[in-house]
Amino acid sequence: MARQREFDEDKVLDAIRDVFWEHGYEGTSYANIMAATGLQKGSLYAAFGDKRALYQKAIARYDAQIVSGAVKMLRNENLSPHIRIKNLMNGPVEAAGTREGRKGCLLCNAAIDQAASDKETENSVTLSINRLKDAIRFAVNDAAKAEHILAAYFGARVLVKAGMGKSTLEIIRNQTLLSL
Amino acid sequence: MARQREFDEDKVLDAIRDVFWEHGYEGTSYANIMAATGLQKGSLYAAFGDKRALYQKAIARYDAQIVSGAVKMLRNENLSPHIRIKNLMNGPVEAAGTREGRKGCLLCNAAIDQAASDKETENSVTLSINRLKDAIRFAVNDAAKAEHILAAYFGARVLVKAGMGKSTLEIIRNQTLLSL
DNA sequence: AACATACTTGACTAATTGGTCAAGAATAAT
DNA sequence: ATTATTCTTGACCAATTAGTCAAGTATGTT
C-alpha cells in the first residue's frame, strides 16, 4: 500500500543504543545519532519519536539484550552458583582497559546520569536492576549476599569507567567469589 | 592598586562544585552556573577559565573537601577498623532517598560521565580513587579486601542514584562489614 | 496506469550553547 | 585628584541544539 522502509530497524536501534551507551543522554546529539544510523532526522522522528524516546528505546534494548543475557546465565541451574557469579564478575574484568569495555554498563551509566532527574529513566533502570538482582539472588540463594554482589558488580563497572586495569578487577571478582 | 573582587571565591567554588555534582558536565550550562554563583560569564572566565577548567576545579574541590574528609576518618586509628568501614558505608545509607543524597558521589559521577572521554578528568578521578583506596587499605590492612570494599562503596552510590531505598543500602553496608 | 499511502530528504526555525569583548566602575598608590 | 590596574556588566557572536515540515520519492493495491 505504501513505500517501505529502507533501513533495518534492528540495526538502527542497535546503533542508537551504542551511541547513548558510549556518550550518555546529554552527551549525545542528533548529529551523532544521524551519523551512527545513517538516517535523517525526519526518519528518526517518524519512526521512533523524540530524543527522550530514543533514549528509552536504547535502555529497553539494552535490557532485552544484555541484561536478559545475564539473567538467563544466572538462572541456568546447569552451572554452579560459583561459576555463575564468576561469569557475571568477568564482565568488568574483560571490559577493563579496552575502548569498547569502557562504554561500561548502560544501566549503570543511565542510573548515574539520568535516573535522579528523569522519572521514566528511573523506572526503567529500577526495573532492570531488580531483574538482575533477583537473578543473582536465585543463583546464590541469599537475598543479602545478592545485594552485596550487585553493588560490587556496579562498583566494578564504575572502576572500569575510571580507567582501572584488569588486575584490579580480577581482585574484585575473586574477592566477590570468596564471599559465597 | 586595583578594584577588588566583590564575590567570595570559596562560596562561588562551592556553588560551581554543587552544580556539576548534581547535573554532570554536559548537563550543566553556563546559565546554570551563572544562576548558582550570581556571577556573569565574564567574571567566571576571568577568575577561573573555561567550562572544562570550572569542572576540574569542582573535582579538585570535592577531593579536597569530601574525599579528604573520608580519608582522614579512615586513617583515624582511634576508631576500630570495623567502625571506620561502617562510617564509610553509612554515607550511601544516609544519602538514599533524599534529594541531596541523590547527587551521589562526584567522583563516581565524573568517572561514569567524563573519565572515559577526557584524559584530565580521568587523571583527577584516578588520583582521588586511589587516595580513597589507600585509606581503606590502611584501615582494613588487606589490599584485596580494600578493593572489594571500594567497589561495594561505588556500587552503593550507583544504587542510590538509581533510587534504591535506605533498607537496601543498609543491607549492603552490613554485608560489607561481614567481610571484614 | 492510477492512486493512496508511507518513507526520505534537507531546508528551516527558535532557542540555547560556550565563549569574547569593549565599556564602565571601583579601588589603591602616587 | 590623577592614574594605573583590575573587576563587572551585558551585549554580542558563531556554532550547535532539538525539533518541524513541505516537497519529492517509492511502493502495493486496485
Tab-separated table of N, CA, C and O in Angstrom, chain A residues 31-105:
chain	number	residue	atom	x	y	z
A	31	ALA	N	23.218	15.007	15.702
A	31	ALA	CA	24.279	14.815	14.710
A	31	ALA	C	24.939	13.454	14.925
A	31	ALA	O	25.180	12.708	13.973
A	32	ASN	N	25.212	13.106	16.177
A	32	ASN	CA	25.805	11.795	16.494
A	32	ASN	C	24.893	10.658	16.034
A	32	ASN	O	25.341	9.696	15.418
A	33	ILE	N	23.618	10.801	16.383
A	33	ILE	CA	22.665	9.730	16.070
A	33	ILE	C	22.515	9.571	14.558
A	33	ILE	O	22.467	8.459	14.038
A	34	MET	N	22.461	10.697	13.851
A	34	MET	CA	22.336	10.636	12.396
A	34	MET	C	23.562	9.964	11.783
A	34	MET	O	23.432	9.139	10.878
A	35	ALA	N	24.728	10.309	12.296
A	35	ALA	CA	25.957	9.714	11.780
A	35	ALA	C	25.982	8.214	12.053
A	35	ALA	O	26.364	7.416	11.196
A	36	ALA	N	25.564	7.832	13.256
A	36	ALA	CA	25.641	6.419	13.650
A	36	ALA	C	24.629	5.561	12.905
A	36	ALA	O	24.880	4.387	12.626
A	37	THR	N	23.469	6.145	12.602
A	37	THR	CA	22.410	5.358	11.975
A	37	THR	C	22.363	5.518	10.461
A	37	THR	O	21.808	4.673	9.767
A	38	GLY	N	22.917	6.627	9.974
A	38	GLY	CA	22.818	6.906	8.545
A	38	GLY	C	21.452	7.443	8.151
A	38	GLY	O	21.149	7.576	6.964
A	39	LEU	N	20.629	7.750	9.160
A	39	LEU	CA	19.287	8.270	8.866
A	39	LEU	C	19.203	9.779	9.057
A	39	LEU	O	20.008	10.358	9.784
A	40	GLN	N	18.213	10.396	8.425
A	40	GLN	CA	17.947	11.809	8.629
A	40	GLN	C	16.995	11.971	9.809
A	40	GLN	O	16.290	11.040	10.197
A	41	LYS	N	16.988	13.191	10.335
A	41	LYS	CA	16.135	13.454	11.492
A	41	LYS	C	14.688	13.059	11.267
A	41	LYS	O	14.053	12.438	12.115
A	42	GLY	N	14.167	13.468	10.132
A	42	GLY	CA	12.770	13.212	9.841
A	42	GLY	C	12.417	11.741	10.012
A	42	GLY	O	11.413	11.394	10.635
A	43	SER	N	13.261	10.881	9.476
A	43	SER	CA	13.013	9.444	9.565
A	43	SER	C	13.070	8.972	11.015
A	43	SER	O	12.245	8.161	11.446
A	44	LEU	N	14.033	9.486	11.754
A	44	LEU	CA	14.163	9.097	13.162
A	44	LEU	C	12.928	9.506	13.950
A	44	LEU	O	12.374	8.712	14.713
A	45	TYR	N	12.490	10.738	13.739
A	45	TYR	CA	11.306	11.206	14.456
A	45	TYR	C	10.079	10.394	14.070
A	45	TYR	O	9.291	9.980	14.928
A	46	ALA	N	9.916	10.171	12.766
A	46	ALA	CA	8.740	9.439	12.298
A	46	ALA	C	8.741	8.017	12.853
A	46	ALA	O	7.708	7.497	13.267
A	47	ALA	N	9.919	7.411	12.886
A	47	ALA	CA	9.974	6.002	13.270
A	47	ALA	C	9.973	5.795	14.783
A	47	ALA	O	9.362	4.859	15.292
A	48	PHE	N	10.656	6.679	15.528
A	48	PHE	CA	10.877	6.382	16.947
A	48	PHE	C	10.479	7.481	17.927
A	48	PHE	O	10.411	7.244	19.124
A	49	GLY	N	10.261	8.698	17.448
A	49	GLY	CA	9.905	9.780	18.367
A	49	GLY	C	11.076	10.691	18.680
A	49	GLY	O	12.081	10.690	17.962
A	50	ASP	N	10.942	11.456	19.753
A	50	ASP	CA	11.968	12.459	20.069
A	50	ASP	C	13.170	11.849	20.799
A	50	ASP	O	13.253	10.642	20.998
A	51	LYS	N	14.097	12.714	21.195
A	51	LYS	CA	15.358	12.232	21.756
A	51	LYS	C	15.126	11.384	23.000
A	51	LYS	O	15.754	10.342	23.187
A	52	ARG	N	14.216	11.849	23.837
A	52	ARG	CA	13.918	11.111	25.063
A	52	ARG	C	13.409	9.706	24.735
A	52	ARG	O	13.763	8.731	25.392
A	53	ALA	N	12.559	9.617	23.726
A	53	ALA	CA	12.017	8.317	23.318
A	53	ALA	C	13.124	7.418	22.785
A	53	ALA	O	13.145	6.214	23.052
A	54	LEU	N	14.049	8.005	22.046
A	54	LEU	CA	15.180	7.228	21.539
A	54	LEU	C	15.991	6.667	22.700
A	54	LEU	O	16.398	5.506	22.698
A	55	TYR	N	16.187	7.491	23.700
A	55	TYR	CA	16.969	7.066	24.871
A	55	TYR	C	16.262	5.914	25.575
A	55	TYR	O	16.891	4.912	25.938
A	56	GLN	N	14.967	6.043	25.737
A	56	GLN	CA	14.194	4.971	26.361
A	56	GLN	C	14.313	3.671	25.571
A	56	GLN	O	14.480	2.595	26.140
A	57	LYS	N	14.250	3.796	24.264
A	57	LYS	CA	14.354	2.594	23.433
A	57	LYS	C	15.740	1.966	23.560
A	57	LYS	O	15.898	0.745	23.530
A	58	ALA	N	16.740	2.828	23.710
A	58	ALA	CA	18.105	2.320	23.878
A	58	ALA	C	18.198	1.513	25.171
A	58	ALA	O	18.765	0.413	25.195
A	59	ILE	N	17.614	2.048	26.244
A	59	ILE	CA	17.646	1.344	27.527
A	59	ILE	C	16.839	0.051	27.450
A	59	ILE	O	17.282	-1.007	27.923
A	60	ALA	N	15.675	0.124	26.824
A	60	ALA	CA	14.842	-1.072	26.690
A	60	ALA	C	15.581	-2.156	25.912
A	60	ALA	O	15.517	-3.342	26.238
A	61	ARG	N	16.293	-1.717	24.895
A	61	ARG	CA	17.036	-2.671	24.082
A	61	ARG	C	18.186	-3.278	24.868
A	61	ARG	O	18.453	-4.480	24.775
A	62	TYR	N	18.860	-2.457	25.615
A	62	TYR	CA	19.950	-2.959	26.467
A	62	TYR	C	19.394	-3.996	27.439
A	62	TYR	O	19.989	-5.058	27.643
A	63	ASP	N	18.247	-3.691	27.997
A	63	ASP	CA	17.609	-4.626	28.919
A	63	ASP	C	17.286	-5.947	28.226
A	63	ASP	O	17.600	-7.021	28.736
A	64	ALA	N	16.671	-5.839	27.045
A	64	ALA	CA	16.229	-7.044	26.341
A	64	ALA	C	17.402	-7.890	25.857
A	64	ALA	O	17.301	-9.108	25.743
A	65	GLN	N	18.516	-7.238	25.570
A	65	GLN	CA	19.658	-7.963	25.027
A	65	GLN	C	20.661	-8.331	26.117
A	65	GLN	O	20.875	-9.500	26.430
A	66	ILE	N	21.275	-7.319	26.698
A	66	ILE	CA	22.394	-7.562	27.613
A	66	ILE	C	21.913	-8.045	28.988
A	66	ILE	O	22.401	-9.056	29.503
A	67	VAL	N	20.986	-7.318	29.603
A	67	VAL	CA	20.524	-7.721	30.930
A	67	VAL	C	19.868	-9.099	30.863
A	67	VAL	O	20.149	-9.975	31.690
A	68	SER	N	19.046	-9.298	29.852
A	68	SER	CA	18.382	-10.600	29.727
A	68	SER	C	19.392	-11.730	29.560
A	68	SER	O	19.192	-12.834	30.092
A	69	GLY	N	20.451	-11.460	28.847
A	69	GLY	CA	21.502	-12.466	28.681
A	69	GLY	C	22.100	-12.854	30.024
A	69	GLY	O	22.260	-14.039	30.336
A	70	ALA	N	22.408	-11.834	30.821
A	70	ALA	CA	22.989	-12.081	32.134
A	70	ALA	C	22.011	-12.828	33.039
A	70	ALA	O	22.378	-13.780	33.741
A	71	VAL	N	20.751	-12.400	32.992
A	71	VAL	CA	19.725	-13.031	33.824
A	71	VAL	C	19.595	-14.517	33.475
A	71	VAL	O	19.545	-15.381	34.353
A	72	LYS	N	19.583	-14.792	32.202
A	72	LYS	CA	19.460	-16.178	31.740
A	72	LYS	C	20.620	-17.021	32.264
A	72	LYS	O	20.428	-18.132	32.774
A	73	MET	N	21.816	-16.463	32.147
A	73	MET	CA	23.002	-17.172	32.621
A	73	MET	C	22.904	-17.419	34.124
A	73	MET	O	23.183	-18.519	34.616
A	74	LEU	N	22.484	-16.395	34.862
A	74	LEU	CA	22.414	-16.512	36.325
A	74	LEU	C	21.352	-17.509	36.773
A	74	LEU	O	21.423	-18.066	37.873
A	75	ARG	N	20.386	-17.728	35.899
A	75	ARG	CA	19.311	-18.663	36.257
A	75	ARG	C	19.528	-20.061	35.686
A	75	ARG	O	18.667	-20.931	35.801
A	76	ASN	N	20.668	-20.253	35.073
A	76	ASN	CA	20.973	-21.551	34.469
A	76	ASN	C	21.479	-22.536	35.531
A	76	ASN	O	22.633	-22.491	35.950
A	77	GLU	N	20.615	-23.455	35.904
A	77	GLU	CA	20.955	-24.359	37.008
A	77	GLU	C	21.938	-25.454	36.616
A	77	GLU	O	22.358	-26.250	37.451
A	78	ASN	N	22.298	-25.470	35.355
A	78	ASN	CA	23.347	-26.411	34.943
A	78	ASN	C	24.723	-25.918	35.372
A	78	ASN	O	25.690	-26.669	35.370
A	79	LEU	N	24.780	-24.641	35.714
A	79	LEU	CA	26.053	-24.081	36.173
A	79	LEU	C	26.018	-23.959	37.693
A	79	LEU	O	24.972	-23.681	38.280
A	80	SER	N	27.167	-24.145	38.327
A	80	SER	CA	27.232	-23.977	39.782
A	80	SER	C	27.046	-22.504	40.121
A	80	SER	O	27.367	-21.620	39.304
A	81	PRO	N	26.512	-22.194	41.310
A	81	PRO	CA	26.404	-20.786	41.734
A	81	PRO	C	27.737	-20.065	41.590
A	81	PRO	O	27.790	-18.937	41.094
A	82	HIS	N	28.798	-20.726	41.989
A	82	HIS	CA	30.127	-20.117	41.923
A	82	HIS	C	30.480	-19.688	40.501
A	82	HIS	O	30.923	-18.561	40.269
A	83	ILE	N	30.238	-20.565	39.559
A	83	ILE	CA	30.626	-20.240	38.186
A	83	ILE	C	29.718	-19.159	37.607
A	83	ILE	O	30.150	-18.332	36.793
A	84	ARG	N	28.465	-19.126	38.067
A	84	ARG	CA	27.555	-18.098	37.559
A	84	ARG	C	27.995	-16.699	38.019
A	84	ARG	O	28.007	-15.743	37.242
A	85	ILE	N	28.357	-16.578	39.299
A	85	ILE	CA	28.820	-15.274	39.793
A	85	ILE	C	30.168	-14.927	39.169
A	85	ILE	O	30.437	-13.767	38.847
A	86	LYS	N	30.968	-15.944	38.952
A	86	LYS	CA	32.251	-15.701	38.291
A	86	LYS	C	32.029	-15.144	36.878
A	86	LYS	O	32.681	-14.181	36.464
A	87	ASN	N	31.098	-15.749	36.172
A	87	ASN	CA	30.771	-15.246	34.828
A	87	ASN	C	30.322	-13.787	34.888
A	87	ASN	O	30.753	-12.954	34.088
A	88	LEU	N	29.442	-13.495	35.837
A	88	LEU	CA	28.956	-12.123	35.991
A	88	LEU	C	30.108	-11.153	36.203
A	88	LEU	O	30.227	-10.140	35.526
A	89	MET	N	30.961	-11.476	37.145
A	89	MET	CA	32.054	-10.571	37.516
A	89	MET	C	33.180	-10.571	36.481
A	89	MET	O	34.057	-9.709	36.527
A	90	ASN	N	33.154	-11.513	35.572
A	90	ASN	CA	34.136	-11.494	34.496
A	90	ASN	C	33.829	-10.407	33.464
A	90	ASN	O	34.718	-9.985	32.728
A	91	GLY	N	32.592	-9.952	33.431
A	91	GLY	CA	32.237	-8.872	32.504
A	91	GLY	C	33.153	-7.673	32.686
A	91	GLY	O	33.881	-7.296	31.766
A	92	PRO	N	33.149	-7.069	33.881
A	92	PRO	CA	34.044	-5.949	34.139
A	92	PRO	C	35.520	-6.289	33.940
A	92	PRO	O	36.280	-5.451	33.471
A	93	VAL	N	35.917	-7.510	34.288
A	93	VAL	CA	37.328	-7.884	34.111
A	93	VAL	C	37.721	-7.781	32.648
A	93	VAL	O	38.741	-7.176	32.302
A	94	GLU	N	36.887	-8.349	31.791
A	94	GLU	CA	37.216	-8.331	30.364
A	94	GLU	C	37.075	-6.939	29.763
A	94	GLU	O	37.724	-6.609	28.780
A	95	ALA	N	36.213	-6.131	30.371
A	95	ALA	CA	35.995	-4.775	29.855
A	95	ALA	C	37.164	-3.842	30.170
A	95	ALA	O	37.440	-2.907	29.419
A	96	ALA	N	37.849	-4.138	31.269
A	96	ALA	CA	38.880	-3.215	31.772
A	96	ALA	C	39.925	-2.867	30.714
A	96	ALA	O	40.486	-3.735	30.064
A	97	GLY	N	40.121	-1.590	30.537
A	97	GLY	CA	41.206	-1.117	29.692
A	97	GLY	C	40.906	-1.067	28.205
A	97	GLY	O	41.653	-0.445	27.443
A	98	THR	N	39.819	-1.674	27.755
A	98	THR	CA	39.515	-1.635	26.333
A	98	THR	C	38.543	-0.504	26.007
A	98	THR	O	37.728	-0.121	26.832
A	99	ARG	N	38.650	0.006	24.814
A	99	ARG	CA	37.783	1.091	24.350
A	99	ARG	C	36.323	0.684	24.470
A	99	ARG	O	35.500	1.396	25.031
A	100	GLU	N	36.011	-0.491	23.921
A	100	GLU	CA	34.644	-0.996	23.942
A	100	GLU	C	34.164	-1.197	25.387
A	100	GLU	O	33.063	-0.786	25.748
A	101	GLY	N	35.030	-1.802	26.198
A	101	GLY	CA	34.650	-2.102	27.572
A	101	GLY	C	34.393	-0.862	28.400
A	101	GLY	O	33.565	-0.874	29.312
A	102	ARG	N	35.086	0.201	28.062
A	102	ARG	CA	34.926	1.419	28.856
A	102	ARG	C	33.637	2.164	28.541
A	102	ARG	O	33.352	3.196	29.151
A	103	LYS	N	32.844	1.658	27.619
A	103	LYS	CA	31.472	2.176	27.495
A	103	LYS	C	30.732	1.857	28.793
A	103	LYS	O	29.763	2.511	29.141
A	104	GLY	N	31.210	0.845	29.495
A	104	GLY	CA	30.617	0.483	30.785
A	104	GLY	C	29.329	-0.302	30.637
A	104	GLY	O	29.170	-1.065	29.690
A	105	CYS	N	28.437	-0.106	31.580
A	105	CYS	CA	27.148	-0.782	31.599
A	105	CYS	C	26.098	0.310	31.433
A	105	CYS	O	26.065	1.270	32.208
